[in-house]
Amino acid sequence: MHQSGRKPKLLKDYAPPNYLIEEVELDIALDPKATRVTAKLRLRPNPKVATGGRPLVLDGESLTLQSLALNGERLSPEDYELKEGSLSIASVPAQPFTLEIVTLCDPDANTALSGLYRSRGTYCTQCEPEGFRRINYFIDRPDVLAVYTVRIEADRATTPVLLSNGNPV
């Protein structure tokens, strides 16, 4: 097993994802204890997979789900299943759709050095491999590629410099 406790993924077990994420809009409000992450995902069924009625399963660890909306309609807890390590939505459209997920994560409590964490007061991210699941629910695997738009908000007094991909924000 890996240090994280997850079982290794083997090439012989590979199956293409049921859904693809084309675009991701992230709005991140940094807070040492409760960072709010709003993710708007544009998804579509994978044409290489017969998805007929398959649930959308998103990976997630150490997150608090605040809200979930499918094509602008807020989902109730009866519309999805939230369990340790995943968020599943049984019924999603057969055509492209938008999913908005709002989560809270705790960078100070994250000692896994994966996802969003703080080190000596500095916010850091490590998303490969499988670290994005500690920031928001996601199909967190390397063959799901998307175009990202990211907005980061922080308190200027405690976080005077913001970088995204090494570029000043």
PDB file of C-alpha atoms in Angstrom:
ATOM      1  CA  MET A   1       0.000   0.000   0.000  1.00  0.00           C
ATOM      2  CA  HIS A   2       0.980   3.610  -0.489  1.00  0.00           C
ATOM      3  CA  GLN A   3       1.685   5.821   2.496  1.00  0.00           C
ATOM      4  CA  SER A   4      -1.801   7.297   2.178  1.00  0.00           C
ATOM      5  CA  GLY A   5      -3.362   3.887   2.817  1.00  0.00           C
ATOM      6  CA  ARG A   6      -4.868   3.705  -0.673  1.00  0.00           C
ATOM      7  CA  LYS A   7      -4.312   0.590  -2.719  1.00  0.00           C
ATOM      8  CA  PRO A   8      -2.037   1.027  -5.743  1.00  0.00           C
ATOM      9  CA  LYS A   9      -3.730   1.368  -9.114  1.00  0.00           C
ATOM     10  CA  LEU A  10      -2.521  -1.138 -11.673  1.00  0.00           C
ATOM     11  CA  LEU A  11      -2.531  -0.712 -15.448  1.00  0.00           C
ATOM     12  CA  LYS A  12      -4.231  -4.100 -15.868  1.00  0.00           C
ATOM     13  CA  ASP A  13      -7.222  -2.719 -13.918  1.00  0.00           C
ATOM     14  CA  TYR A  14      -7.528   0.451 -16.024  1.00  0.00           C
ATOM     15  CA  ALA A  15     -10.958   1.425 -17.302  1.00  0.00           C
ATOM     16  CA  PRO A  16     -11.711   4.777 -18.952  1.00  0.00           C
ATOM     17  CA  PRO A  17     -13.729   7.229 -16.851  1.00  0.00           C
ATOM     18  CA  ASN A  18     -17.499   7.293 -17.356  1.00  0.00           C
ATOM     19  CA  TYR A  19     -17.494  11.097 -17.512  1.00  0.00           C
ATOM     20  CA  LEU A  20     -15.018  13.727 -18.675  1.00  0.00           C
ATOM     21  CA  ILE A  21     -14.516  17.159 -17.140  1.00  0.00           C
ATOM     22  CA  GLU A  22     -13.966  19.774 -19.836  1.00  0.00           C
ATOM     23  CA  GLU A  23     -13.759  22.974 -17.796  1.00  0.00           C
ATOM     24  CA  VAL A  24     -13.223  23.841 -14.154  1.00  0.00           C
ATOM     25  CA  GLU A  25     -13.907  27.236 -12.596  1.00  0.00           C
ATOM     26  CA  LEU A  26     -12.500  27.473  -9.086  1.00  0.00           C
ATOM     27  CA  ASP A  27     -13.205  30.225  -6.597  1.00  0.00           C
ATOM     28  CA  ILE A  28     -11.024  29.753  -3.521  1.00  0.00           C
ATOM     29  CA  ALA A  29     -11.428  31.880  -0.378  1.00  0.00           C
ATOM     30  CA  LEU A  30      -8.366  31.058   1.716  1.00  0.00           C
ATOM     31  CA  ASP A  31      -8.757  30.636   5.456  1.00  0.00           C
ATOM     32  CA  PRO A  32      -6.378  28.664   7.692  1.00  0.00           C
ATOM     33  CA  LYS A  33      -9.196  26.613   9.248  1.00  0.00           C
ATOM     34  CA  ALA A  34     -12.049  26.784   6.733  1.00  0.00           C
ATOM     35  CA  THR A  35     -11.060  27.497   3.144  1.00  0.00           C
ATOM     36  CA  ARG A  36     -14.162  27.733   0.974  1.00  0.00           C
ATOM     37  CA  VAL A  37     -13.796  26.192  -2.484  1.00  0.00           C
ATOM     38  CA  THR A  38     -16.498  26.677  -5.098  1.00  0.00           C
ATOM     39  CA  ALA A  39     -15.970  24.485  -8.142  1.00  0.00           C
ATOM     40  CA  LYS A  40     -18.074  24.761 -11.289  1.00  0.00           C
ATOM     41  CA  LEU A  41     -17.424  21.692 -13.407  1.00  0.00           C
ATOM     42  CA  ARG A  42     -18.552  21.272 -16.995  1.00  0.00           C
ATOM     43  CA  LEU A  43     -18.876  17.540 -17.590  1.00  0.00           C
ATOM     44  CA  ARG A  44     -19.986  15.248 -20.359  1.00  0.00           C
ATOM     45  CA  PRO A  45     -20.407  11.514 -20.715  1.00  0.00           C
ATOM     46  CA  ASN A  46     -17.288   9.868 -22.101  1.00  0.00           C
ATOM     47  CA  PRO A  47     -18.122   8.839 -25.693  1.00  0.00           C
ATOM     48  CA  LYS A  48     -15.681   5.919 -25.356  1.00  0.00           C
ATOM     49  CA  VAL A  49     -17.778   4.416 -22.557  1.00  0.00           C
ATOM     50  CA  ALA A  50     -21.407   3.318 -22.652  1.00  0.00           C
ATOM     51  CA  THR A  51     -22.448   5.309 -19.581  1.00  0.00           C
ATOM     52  CA  GLY A  52     -26.175   4.541 -19.774  1.00  0.00           C
ATOM     53  CA  GLY A  53     -27.421   5.268 -16.288  1.00  0.00           C
ATOM     54  CA  ARG A  54     -24.073   5.017 -14.535  1.00  0.00           C
ATOM     55  CA  PRO A  55     -23.661   7.255 -11.509  1.00  0.00           C
ATOM     56  CA  LEU A  56     -21.162  10.081 -11.434  1.00  0.00           C
ATOM     57  CA  VAL A  57     -18.614   9.209  -8.745  1.00  0.00           C
ATOM     58  CA  LEU A  58     -16.283  11.942  -7.512  1.00  0.00           C
ATOM     59  CA  ASP A  59     -13.306  11.447  -5.216  1.00  0.00           C
ATOM     60  CA  GLY A  60     -12.996  13.510  -2.043  1.00  0.00           C
ATOM     61  CA  GLU A  61     -11.096  13.355   1.238  1.00  0.00           C
ATOM     62  CA  SER A  62     -11.213  15.501   4.371  1.00  0.00           C
ATOM     63  CA  LEU A  63     -13.864  17.818   2.902  1.00  0.00           C
ATOM     64  CA  THR A  64     -17.068  19.292   4.275  1.00  0.00           C
ATOM     65  CA  LEU A  65     -19.747  19.498   1.589  1.00  0.00           C
ATOM     66  CA  GLN A  66     -21.620  22.813   1.778  1.00  0.00           C
ATOM     67  CA  SER A  67     -23.803  22.626  -1.326  1.00  0.00           C
ATOM     68  CA  LEU A  68     -24.262  20.772  -4.588  1.00  0.00           C
ATOM     69  CA  ALA A  69     -26.147  21.910  -7.712  1.00  0.00           C
ATOM     70  CA  LEU A  70     -26.726  20.158 -11.034  1.00  0.00           C
ATOM     71  CA  ASN A  71     -27.444  22.486 -13.979  1.00  0.00           C
ATOM     72  CA  GLY A  72     -28.254  25.258 -11.502  1.00  0.00           C
ATOM     73  CA  GLU A  73     -30.710  23.180  -9.433  1.00  0.00           C
ATOM     74  CA  ARG A  74     -29.662  22.582  -5.840  1.00  0.00           C
ATOM     75  CA  LEU A  75     -29.555  18.889  -4.963  1.00  0.00           C
ATOM     76  CA  SER A  76     -30.973  17.571  -1.711  1.00  0.00           C
ATOM     77  CA  PRO A  77     -29.190  14.843   0.297  1.00  0.00           C
ATOM     78  CA  GLU A  78     -31.612  12.294  -1.205  1.00  0.00           C
ATOM     79  CA  ASP A  79     -30.167  13.071  -4.666  1.00  0.00           C
ATOM     80  CA  TYR A  80     -26.614  11.988  -3.840  1.00  0.00           C
ATOM     81  CA  GLU A  81     -24.613   9.643  -1.644  1.00  0.00           C
ATOM     82  CA  LEU A  82     -21.797  11.032   0.443  1.00  0.00           C
ATOM     83  CA  LYS A  83     -19.448   8.527   2.030  1.00  0.00           C
ATOM     84  CA  GLU A  84     -15.834   8.399   3.100  1.00  0.00           C
ATOM     85  CA  GLY A  85     -13.717   9.012   0.024  1.00  0.00           C
ATOM     86  CA  SER A  86     -16.477   9.733  -2.488  1.00  0.00           C
ATOM     87  CA  LEU A  87     -19.548  11.651  -3.562  1.00  0.00           C
ATOM     88  CA  SER A  88     -21.928   9.822  -5.934  1.00  0.00           C
ATOM     89  CA  ILE A  89     -24.822  11.220  -7.934  1.00  0.00           C
ATOM     90  CA  ALA A  90     -26.995   8.413  -9.279  1.00  0.00           C
ATOM     91  CA  SER A  91     -28.863  10.407 -11.899  1.00  0.00           C
ATOM     92  CA  VAL A  92     -27.034  12.820 -14.204  1.00  0.00           C
ATOM     93  CA  PRO A  93     -27.970  13.990 -17.719  1.00  0.00           C
ATOM     94  CA  ALA A  94     -26.922  11.987 -20.770  1.00  0.00           C
ATOM     95  CA  GLN A  95     -25.722  15.227 -22.406  1.00  0.00           C
ATOM     96  CA  PRO A  96     -23.152  17.787 -21.152  1.00  0.00           C
ATOM     97  CA  PHE A  97     -24.033  19.276 -17.777  1.00  0.00           C
ATOM     98  CA  THR A  98     -22.716  21.612 -15.099  1.00  0.00           C
ATOM     99  CA  LEU A  99     -22.076  20.637 -11.513  1.00  0.00           C
ATOM    100  CA  GLU A 100     -21.378  23.239  -8.831  1.00  0.00           C
ATOM    101  CA  ILE A 101     -19.805  21.957  -5.642  1.00  0.00           C
ATOM    102  CA  VAL A 102     -19.040  24.086  -2.589  1.00  0.00           C
ATOM    103  CA  THR A 103     -16.756  22.559   0.025  1.00  0.00           C
ATOM    104  CA  LEU A 104     -14.758  23.567   3.049  1.00  0.00           C
ATOM    105  CA  CYS A 105     -11.291  22.232   3.749  1.00  0.00           C
ATOM    106  CA  ASP A 106      -8.933  22.863   6.667  1.00  0.00           C
ATOM    107  CA  PRO A 107      -5.409  23.689   5.422  1.00  0.00           C
ATOM    108  CA  ASP A 108      -4.007  23.873   8.971  1.00  0.00           C
ATOM    109  CA  ALA A 109      -5.257  20.385   9.844  1.00  0.00           C
ATOM    110  CA  ASN A 110      -4.056  18.850   6.568  1.00  0.00           C
ATOM    111  CA  THR A 111      -0.799  17.104   7.438  1.00  0.00           C
ATOM    112  CA  ALA A 112      -0.862  14.778   4.402  1.00  0.00           C
ATOM    113  CA  LEU A 113       1.147  17.288   2.304  1.00  0.00           C
ATOM    114  CA  SER A 114      -1.439  16.654  -0.400  1.00  0.00           C
ATOM    115  CA  GLY A 115      -4.226  18.939  -1.564  1.00  0.00           C
ATOM    116  CA  LEU A 116      -4.303  22.381   0.077  1.00  0.00           C
ATOM    117  CA  TYR A 117      -2.243  22.669   3.250  1.00  0.00           C
ATOM    118  CA  ARG A 118      -0.196  25.207   5.181  1.00  0.00           C
ATOM    119  CA  SER A 119       3.496  24.984   5.902  1.00  0.00           C
ATOM    120  CA  ARG A 120       5.022  27.624   8.175  1.00  0.00           C
ATOM    121  CA  GLY A 121       2.088  29.920   7.468  1.00  0.00           C
ATOM    122  CA  THR A 122       2.297  29.545   3.684  1.00  0.00           C
ATOM    123  CA  TYR A 123      -0.565  28.023   1.721  1.00  0.00           C
ATOM    124  CA  CYS A 124       0.672  25.218  -0.533  1.00  0.00           C
ATOM    125  CA  THR A 125      -0.954  22.784  -2.929  1.00  0.00           C
ATOM    126  CA  GLN A 126       0.117  19.356  -4.096  1.00  0.00           C
ATOM    127  CA  CYS A 127      -2.373  17.841  -6.507  1.00  0.00           C
ATOM    128  CA  GLU A 128      -0.426  15.019  -8.194  1.00  0.00           C
ATOM    129  CA  PRO A 129      -1.070  12.212  -7.751  1.00  0.00           C
ATOM    130  CA  GLU A 130      -4.618  12.302  -6.448  1.00  0.00           C
ATOM    131  CA  GLY A 131      -4.272  15.409  -4.287  1.00  0.00           C
ATOM    132  CA  PHE A 132      -7.058  17.495  -5.800  1.00  0.00           C
ATOM    133  CA  ARG A 133      -9.582  15.322  -3.931  1.00  0.00           C
ATOM    134  CA  ARG A 134      -8.477  17.149  -0.751  1.00  0.00           C
ATOM    135  CA  ILE A 135      -9.509  20.498  -2.288  1.00  0.00           C
ATOM    136  CA  ASN A 136     -12.883  19.628  -3.847  1.00  0.00           C
ATOM    137  CA  TYR A 137     -14.800  16.599  -5.059  1.00  0.00           C
ATOM    138  CA  PHE A 138     -13.472  15.596  -8.463  1.00  0.00           C
ATOM    139  CA  ILE A 139     -12.786  12.730 -10.855  1.00  0.00           C
ATOM    140  CA  ASP A 140      -9.242  12.740  -9.521  1.00  0.00           C
ATOM    141  CA  ARG A 141      -7.212  10.714 -11.991  1.00  0.00           C
ATOM    142  CA  PRO A 142      -4.511  11.712 -14.483  1.00  0.00           C
ATOM    143  CA  ASP A 143      -6.489  10.860 -17.629  1.00  0.00           C
ATOM    144  CA  VAL A 144      -9.206  13.428 -16.869  1.00  0.00           C
ATOM    145  CA  LEU A 145      -7.847  16.707 -18.240  1.00  0.00           C
ATOM    146  CA  ALA A 146      -9.614  20.047 -18.041  1.00  0.00           C
ATOM    147  CA  VAL A 147      -9.100  23.747 -18.672  1.00  0.00           C
ATOM    148  CA  TYR A 148      -8.959  25.635 -15.362  1.00  0.00           C
ATOM    149  CA  THR A 149      -9.928  29.179 -14.449  1.00  0.00           C
ATOM    150  CA  VAL A 150      -8.956  30.014 -10.870  1.00  0.00           C
ATOM    151  CA  ARG A 151      -9.806  32.923  -8.591  1.00  0.00           C
ATOM    152  CA  ILE A 152      -8.034  33.121  -5.223  1.00  0.00           C
ATOM    153  CA  GLU A 153      -9.146  35.389  -2.382  1.00  0.00           C
ATOM    154  CA  ALA A 154      -7.221  35.960   0.843  1.00  0.00           C
ATOM    155  CA  ASP A 155      -6.739  38.425   3.675  1.00  0.00           C
ATOM    156  CA  ARG A 156      -4.027  40.832   2.485  1.00  0.00           C
ATOM    157  CA  ALA A 157      -2.737  41.321   6.044  1.00  0.00           C
ATOM    158  CA  THR A 158      -1.970  37.620   6.557  1.00  0.00           C
ATOM    159  CA  THR A 159      -1.389  36.615   2.930  1.00  0.00           C
ATOM    160  CA  PRO A 160       0.254  39.575   1.148  1.00  0.00           C
ATOM    161  CA  VAL A 161       1.484  37.561  -1.859  1.00  0.00           C
ATOM    162  CA  LEU A 162      -0.699  35.232  -3.940  1.00  0.00           C
ATOM    163  CA  LEU A 163       0.716  33.033  -6.677  1.00  0.00           C
ATOM    164  CA  SER A 164      -1.109  30.719  -9.050  1.00  0.00           C
ATOM    165  CA  ASN A 165       1.126  28.398 -11.094  1.00  0.00           C
ATOM    166  CA  GLY A 166       4.005  30.603  -9.945  1.00  0.00           C
ATOM    167  CA  ASN A 167       2.418  33.770 -11.331  1.00  0.00           C
ATOM    168  CA  PRO A 168       1.366  36.720  -9.153  1.00  0.00           C
ATOM    169  CA  VAL A 169      -2.398  37.003  -8.741  1.00  0.00           C
TER     170      VAL A 169
END
